[in-house]
């Protein structure tokens, strides 16, 4: 076992930002973290990177309790690297930026050069080896920051929204390079990202984080408030195309809803009074890594929904990207967290 966390809390200014009763992470696996801004994702990554201490709780690493003193943490930090959402580079060349971590680890000069060139190849930026780092674009900066961590051959690679502020080409390079680390060195990846399609494609487990608490497997459709009460007394959320997502009465207006049992069809016809319908467009189909199930991502207004396809739908190929379709759900399968 790589990490084992129990009864972990982190409190800032009397506000609990993390409350994790239990979490287990295994060597060589890929984990995804999903959740809204402020959910606690960055704080959890910082704790796993040994950069922050929890307020309370127990963290074990490789079956040994973590002691939060600088002397004890220094050797552990050599195993794990974190790529921030907005990484900073030194105002020198790309090569010298990438060399810094290798020097501090005592890697010989020729080996440093070999690793740096390979790292830049992994992110498609070998031609930038002597470029001034402070003149790079946002996507280029993110790629160099990742390459600088990859050359360290980390046991654990933590990525905090690695593709949130980059162009499409850079995002693809970042994704491929991160997965290459798993293939080459059996690196454990923990990825905090809003890119749910990518997470479902590559992760062994996807976890939701909301108001500091972990829940679910990542397959659930989670919709966040605020909710409003209509003139007819129904609770709902008006989405961007003016459709109404109707829910049971929430515990509070900012609660998060888990909608289970969603189905997709080509027609709007309702099975019964409790069957609620939203119009959407199929944005993509993907094969879920763990189960082998084909899932569709359907965009209704500004909300993405993940829906498993039936064997008949797969066989008849009636659901495909760009298809206008309908998602159906039942109020009985809406739960609050």
Short mmCIF file of C-alpha atoms in Angstrom, two decimals:
data_model
loop_
_atom_site.label_atom_id
_atom_site.label_comp_id
_atom_site.label_asym_id
_atom_site.label_seq_id
_atom_site.Cartn_x
_atom_site.Cartn_y
_atom_site.Cartn_z
CA UNK A 1 0.00 0.00 0.00
CA UNK A 2 1.34 3.42 -0.95
CA UNK A 3 -0.86 5.78 1.11
CA UNK A 4 -3.31 5.01 3.86
CA UNK A 5 -5.23 7.95 5.33
CA UNK A 6 -7.56 7.81 8.32
CA UNK A 7 -9.63 10.51 10.06
CA UNK A 8 -7.76 13.28 8.25
CA UNK A 9 -8.91 16.87 8.74
CA UNK A 10 -7.45 20.18 7.65
CA UNK A 11 -8.71 23.41 9.18
CA UNK A 12 -7.95 26.94 8.02
CA UNK A 13 -9.20 29.87 10.14
CA UNK A 14 -11.87 27.76 11.86
CA UNK A 15 -13.08 26.41 8.49
CA UNK A 16 -12.77 22.67 7.81
CA UNK A 17 -11.49 22.34 4.24
CA UNK A 18 -10.82 18.60 4.40
CA UNK A 19 -12.62 15.84 6.28
CA UNK A 20 -11.50 12.44 4.98
CA UNK A 21 -12.38 9.45 7.22
CA UNK A 22 -10.46 6.96 5.03
CA UNK A 23 -8.48 6.86 1.79
CA UNK A 24 -6.24 4.16 0.36
CA UNK A 25 -3.97 4.64 -2.66
CA UNK A 26 -2.03 1.81 -4.29
CA UNK A 27 1.28 1.86 -6.10
CA UNK A 28 1.20 2.25 -9.89
CA UNK A 29 -2.49 3.19 -10.17
CA UNK A 30 -4.09 6.32 -11.63
CA UNK A 31 -6.54 8.22 -9.46
CA UNK A 32 -8.79 11.09 -10.48
CA UNK A 33 -10.16 13.85 -8.27
CA UNK A 34 -13.25 15.76 -9.33
CA UNK A 35 -15.00 18.59 -7.58
CA UNK A 36 -15.86 22.28 -7.82
CA UNK A 37 -13.43 25.07 -6.99
CA UNK A 38 -12.91 25.25 -3.25
CA UNK A 39 -13.75 21.57 -2.70
CA UNK A 40 -10.33 20.84 -1.14
CA UNK A 41 -8.57 19.21 -4.09
CA UNK A 42 -5.41 21.33 -3.93
CA UNK A 43 -5.18 20.96 -0.15
CA UNK A 44 -5.40 17.18 -0.42
CA UNK A 45 -2.69 17.14 -3.12
CA UNK A 46 -0.44 19.32 -0.95
CA UNK A 47 -0.81 16.91 1.97
CA UNK A 48 -0.03 13.91 -0.25
CA UNK A 49 3.00 15.81 -1.58
CA UNK A 50 4.23 16.27 2.02
CA UNK A 51 4.02 20.05 1.61
CA UNK A 52 1.31 20.57 4.23
CA UNK A 53 0.52 18.79 7.46
CA UNK A 54 -3.04 17.79 8.32
CA UNK A 55 -4.63 19.40 11.37
CA UNK A 56 -5.53 15.96 12.68
CA UNK A 57 -5.56 12.36 11.53
CA UNK A 58 -3.08 9.74 10.45
CA UNK A 59 -1.22 9.39 7.16
CA UNK A 60 0.93 6.35 6.44
CA UNK A 61 3.29 6.15 3.46
CA UNK A 62 4.65 2.75 2.45
CA UNK A 63 3.19 1.35 5.69
CA UNK A 64 5.08 3.84 7.88
CA UNK A 65 3.38 6.72 9.75
CA UNK A 66 4.34 10.12 8.35
CA UNK A 67 6.04 12.39 10.90
CA UNK A 68 5.59 16.07 10.10
CA UNK A 69 9.04 17.42 10.83
CA UNK A 70 11.34 18.84 8.15
CA UNK A 71 13.95 16.17 8.89
CA UNK A 72 11.43 13.36 8.37
CA UNK A 73 9.74 14.92 5.35
CA UNK A 74 12.81 15.74 3.26
CA UNK A 75 13.51 12.14 2.09
CA UNK A 76 9.80 11.53 1.41
CA UNK A 77 9.60 14.58 -0.86
CA UNK A 78 12.12 12.98 -3.19
CA UNK A 79 9.52 10.33 -4.09
CA UNK A 80 6.71 12.70 -5.02
CA UNK A 81 6.35 15.71 -7.31
CA UNK A 82 3.48 18.14 -7.75
CA UNK A 83 2.68 20.18 -10.87
CA UNK A 84 0.62 23.21 -9.88
CA UNK A 85 -2.19 24.65 -11.95
CA UNK A 86 -0.13 27.80 -12.55
CA UNK A 87 3.51 26.71 -12.24
CA UNK A 88 6.34 29.21 -11.93
CA UNK A 89 9.67 28.88 -13.72
CA UNK A 90 12.98 30.56 -12.98
CA UNK A 91 13.90 33.49 -15.26
CA UNK A 92 16.60 31.49 -16.99
CA UNK A 93 16.67 28.90 -19.77
CA UNK A 94 14.40 25.90 -20.01
CA UNK A 95 17.47 23.66 -19.62
CA UNK A 96 18.54 25.29 -16.33
CA UNK A 97 14.98 25.12 -15.00
CA UNK A 98 14.91 21.40 -15.64
CA UNK A 99 18.41 20.87 -14.31
CA UNK A 100 17.66 22.32 -10.88
CA UNK A 101 15.85 19.32 -9.40
CA UNK A 102 18.38 16.90 -10.85
CA UNK A 103 21.27 18.83 -9.34
CA UNK A 104 19.70 18.82 -5.88
CA UNK A 105 19.44 15.03 -6.15
CA UNK A 106 23.09 14.67 -7.09
CA UNK A 107 22.51 13.36 -10.63
CA UNK A 108 25.78 13.46 -12.69
CA UNK A 109 26.09 16.08 -15.44
CA UNK A 110 25.86 13.77 -18.46
CA UNK A 111 22.91 11.92 -16.98
CA UNK A 112 21.23 15.27 -16.29
CA UNK A 113 21.53 16.25 -19.94
CA UNK A 114 20.22 12.90 -21.15
CA UNK A 115 17.19 13.08 -18.86
CA UNK A 116 16.43 16.69 -19.75
CA UNK A 117 16.38 15.99 -23.49
CA UNK A 118 14.20 12.93 -22.96
CA UNK A 119 11.85 14.89 -20.73
CA UNK A 120 11.47 17.60 -23.36
CA UNK A 121 10.83 14.93 -25.97
CA UNK A 122 8.04 13.54 -23.77
CA UNK A 123 6.22 16.89 -23.89
CA UNK A 124 7.17 17.75 -27.48
CA UNK A 125 9.48 20.65 -26.60
CA UNK A 126 13.08 19.59 -27.38
CA UNK A 127 13.52 22.66 -29.63
CA UNK A 128 12.94 24.87 -26.57
CA UNK A 129 15.90 23.53 -24.56
CA UNK A 130 17.79 26.85 -24.64
CA UNK A 131 14.75 29.14 -24.78
CA UNK A 132 14.19 31.76 -22.04
CA UNK A 133 11.60 30.19 -19.74
CA UNK A 134 9.93 33.51 -18.86
CA UNK A 135 8.95 34.05 -22.53
CA UNK A 136 7.03 30.79 -22.87
CA UNK A 137 3.27 30.73 -23.39
CA UNK A 138 0.96 29.31 -20.73
CA UNK A 139 0.73 25.94 -22.42
CA UNK A 140 4.49 25.79 -22.98
CA UNK A 141 5.15 26.71 -19.34
CA UNK A 142 2.87 23.91 -18.16
CA UNK A 143 4.61 21.40 -20.41
CA UNK A 144 8.10 22.43 -19.26
CA UNK A 145 6.97 22.28 -15.62
CA UNK A 146 5.70 18.74 -16.17
CA UNK A 147 8.90 17.73 -18.01
CA UNK A 148 10.98 19.12 -15.12
CA UNK A 149 9.12 16.76 -12.76
CA UNK A 150 9.21 13.78 -15.09
CA UNK A 151 13.00 13.84 -15.38
CA UNK A 152 13.10 13.08 -11.64
CA UNK A 153 11.41 9.71 -12.34
CA UNK A 154 8.98 10.21 -9.46
CA UNK A 155 7.20 7.42 -7.65
CA UNK A 156 4.16 9.69 -7.36
CA UNK A 157 3.07 12.41 -9.78
CA UNK A 158 0.40 14.83 -8.59
CA UNK A 159 -1.28 17.02 -11.21
CA UNK A 160 -3.48 19.96 -10.19
CA UNK A 161 -5.74 20.91 -13.13
CA UNK A 162 -2.91 20.22 -15.62
CA UNK A 163 -4.93 21.13 -18.73
CA UNK A 164 -7.19 23.89 -17.39
CA UNK A 165 -5.36 26.90 -18.82
CA UNK A 166 -3.66 25.49 -21.91
CA UNK A 167 -4.42 25.11 -25.60
CA UNK A 168 -5.70 21.85 -27.07
CA UNK A 169 -2.30 20.76 -28.45
CA UNK A 170 -0.55 21.38 -25.11
CA UNK A 171 -3.31 19.57 -23.23
CA UNK A 172 -2.82 16.47 -25.38
CA UNK A 173 0.96 16.53 -24.87
CA UNK A 174 0.50 16.85 -21.11
CA UNK A 175 -1.92 13.92 -21.03
CA UNK A 176 0.35 11.66 -23.08
CA UNK A 177 3.47 12.56 -21.08
CA UNK A 178 1.76 11.90 -17.75
CA UNK A 179 0.61 8.46 -18.88
CA UNK A 180 4.10 7.71 -20.20
CA UNK A 181 5.41 8.09 -16.65
CA UNK A 182 3.06 5.32 -15.53
CA UNK A 183 4.16 3.06 -18.39
CA UNK A 184 7.91 3.65 -17.98
CA UNK A 185 8.38 3.88 -14.20
CA UNK A 186 5.12 2.55 -12.75
CA UNK A 187 4.52 6.03 -11.38
CA UNK A 188 1.36 6.53 -9.34
CA UNK A 189 -0.72 9.39 -10.78
CA UNK A 190 -3.21 11.50 -8.85
CA UNK A 191 -4.97 13.96 -11.15
CA UNK A 192 -7.28 16.75 -10.03
CA UNK A 193 -9.18 17.84 -13.12
CA UNK A 194 -12.52 19.07 -14.46
CA UNK A 195 -11.87 17.02 -17.62
CA UNK A 196 -14.19 14.19 -16.66
CA UNK A 197 -13.90 12.41 -20.01
CA UNK A 198 -10.13 12.11 -19.69
CA UNK A 199 -10.39 10.94 -16.09
CA UNK A 200 -12.88 8.22 -16.97
CA UNK A 201 -10.69 7.13 -19.88
CA UNK A 202 -7.44 6.72 -17.94
CA UNK A 203 -8.13 6.40 -14.21
CA UNK A 204 -8.38 3.21 -12.22
CA UNK A 205 -10.57 5.12 -9.76
CA UNK A 206 -12.24 8.53 -9.88
CA UNK A 207 -13.30 10.20 -6.63
CA UNK A 208 -15.56 13.17 -6.02
CA UNK A 209 -14.55 15.83 -3.50
CA UNK A 210 -17.19 18.27 -2.26
CA UNK A 211 -16.81 20.62 0.70
CA UNK A 212 -13.75 18.67 1.79
CA UNK A 213 -15.40 15.24 1.77
CA UNK A 214 -14.70 12.33 -0.56
CA UNK A 215 -17.60 10.31 -1.88
CA UNK A 216 -18.65 7.99 -4.68
CA UNK A 217 -16.73 6.28 -7.42
CA UNK A 218 -16.69 9.14 -9.92
CA UNK A 219 -19.33 7.58 -12.18
CA UNK A 220 -22.15 9.50 -10.55
CA UNK A 221 -23.66 12.58 -12.12
CA UNK A 222 -23.19 15.28 -9.51
CA UNK A 223 -24.99 18.60 -9.89
CA UNK A 224 -24.18 21.52 -7.62
CA UNK A 225 -26.51 24.26 -6.39
CA UNK A 226 -27.78 26.85 -5.97
CA UNK A 227 -31.36 25.55 -6.27
CA UNK A 228 -34.50 27.64 -6.47
CA UNK A 229 -38.14 27.00 -5.71
CA UNK A 230 -40.57 27.61 -8.56
CA UNK A 231 -44.02 29.18 -8.32
CA UNK A 232 -45.50 25.69 -8.51
CA UNK A 233 -43.50 24.62 -5.46
CA UNK A 234 -40.98 22.43 -7.28
CA UNK A 235 -37.27 22.72 -6.64
CA UNK A 236 -35.09 23.14 -9.70
CA UNK A 237 -32.02 24.55 -11.38
CA UNK A 238 -32.40 26.56 -14.59
CA UNK A 239 -29.55 25.56 -16.90
CA UNK A 240 -28.02 27.68 -19.64
CA UNK A 241 -30.53 26.79 -22.39
CA UNK A 242 -33.47 27.59 -20.05
CA UNK A 243 -34.34 23.95 -19.40
CA UNK A 244 -35.30 23.10 -15.84
CA UNK A 245 -33.49 20.37 -13.93
CA UNK A 246 -36.11 19.34 -11.38
CA UNK A 247 -35.09 17.76 -8.06
CA UNK A 248 -36.68 16.80 -4.72
CA UNK A 249 -36.54 19.39 -1.93
CA UNK A 250 -32.85 19.93 -1.09
CA UNK A 251 -31.49 20.09 2.47
CA UNK A 252 -30.22 23.59 1.61
CA UNK A 253 -29.99 25.75 -1.50
CA UNK A 254 -26.26 25.05 -1.99
CA UNK A 255 -26.48 21.25 -1.64
CA UNK A 256 -25.07 18.89 -4.25
CA UNK A 257 -27.31 16.27 -5.90
CA UNK A 258 -26.25 12.84 -7.13
CA UNK A 259 -28.49 11.69 -9.97
CA UNK A 260 -28.40 7.92 -10.50
CA UNK A 261 -30.23 5.68 -12.92
CA UNK A 262 -29.99 8.05 -15.88
CA UNK A 263 -30.96 6.62 -19.27
CA UNK A 264 -30.61 8.00 -22.77
CA UNK A 265 -33.06 7.68 -25.66
CA UNK A 266 -33.83 9.16 -29.06
CA UNK A 267 -37.34 10.21 -28.01
CA UNK A 268 -38.83 12.51 -25.39
CA UNK A 269 -41.63 10.11 -24.47
CA UNK A 270 -42.05 9.62 -20.73
CA UNK A 271 -42.41 6.29 -19.00
CA UNK A 272 -44.41 7.81 -16.14
CA UNK A 273 -45.14 10.91 -14.10
CA UNK A 274 -41.83 10.64 -12.21
CA UNK A 275 -39.77 10.31 -15.40
CA UNK A 276 -38.09 13.66 -16.05
CA UNK A 277 -36.49 14.57 -19.35
CA UNK A 278 -33.76 16.93 -20.55
CA UNK A 279 -32.73 17.58 -24.15
CA UNK A 280 -29.07 17.19 -24.93
CA UNK A 281 -26.37 16.57 -27.51
CA UNK A 282 -24.00 13.59 -27.43
CA UNK A 283 -20.50 15.07 -27.18
CA UNK A 284 -18.50 11.85 -27.15
CA UNK A 285 -18.50 8.11 -26.60
CA UNK A 286 -15.81 6.42 -24.55
CA UNK A 287 -14.91 3.03 -23.18
CA UNK A 288 -14.77 3.02 -19.41
CA UNK A 289 -11.39 1.64 -18.42
CA UNK A 290 -12.38 -0.55 -15.48
CA UNK A 291 -15.72 -1.97 -16.62
CA UNK A 292 -15.39 -2.00 -20.41
CA UNK A 293 -18.78 -0.29 -20.63
CA UNK A 294 -19.45 2.19 -23.42
CA UNK A 295 -20.56 5.50 -21.93
CA UNK A 296 -21.89 8.63 -23.60
CA UNK A 297 -21.20 12.15 -22.44
CA UNK A 298 -24.30 14.22 -23.12
CA UNK A 299 -24.35 18.00 -22.81
CA UNK A 300 -27.68 19.47 -21.68
CA UNK A 301 -27.39 23.24 -21.54
CA UNK A 302 -24.07 23.75 -19.76
CA UNK A 303 -24.17 20.47 -17.80
CA UNK A 304 -22.37 17.25 -18.80
CA UNK A 305 -24.05 13.94 -17.99
CA UNK A 306 -22.37 10.53 -18.19
CA UNK A 307 -24.73 7.74 -19.24
CA UNK A 308 -24.03 4.06 -19.85
CA UNK A 309 -25.37 2.70 -23.14
CA UNK A 310 -27.45 -0.46 -23.40
CA UNK A 311 -26.20 -3.42 -25.46
CA UNK A 312 -28.98 -2.71 -27.99
CA UNK A 313 -27.93 0.92 -28.37
CA UNK A 314 -24.34 -0.18 -28.93
CA UNK A 315 -25.37 -2.83 -31.45
CA UNK A 316 -27.69 -0.55 -33.40
CA UNK A 317 -25.37 2.46 -33.12
CA UNK A 318 -28.27 4.80 -32.49
CA UNK A 319 -26.28 7.02 -30.13
CA UNK A 320 -23.27 8.79 -31.61
CA UNK A 321 -21.39 12.13 -31.22
CA UNK A 322 -23.44 15.06 -32.46
CA UNK A 323 -26.73 13.21 -32.03
CA UNK A 324 -29.61 15.20 -30.51
CA UNK A 325 -31.01 13.03 -27.76
CA UNK A 326 -32.85 12.94 -24.43
CA UNK A 327 -31.79 11.93 -20.96
CA UNK A 328 -34.34 10.52 -18.53
CA UNK A 329 -34.15 10.33 -14.75
CA UNK A 330 -36.46 9.63 -11.83
CA UNK A 331 -36.81 11.79 -8.71
CA UNK A 332 -36.51 8.61 -6.62
CA UNK A 333 -32.89 8.30 -7.75
CA UNK A 334 -31.82 11.83 -6.82
CA UNK A 335 -29.80 11.83 -3.60
CA UNK A 336 -28.32 14.69 -1.61
CA UNK A 337 -24.81 15.00 -0.22
#
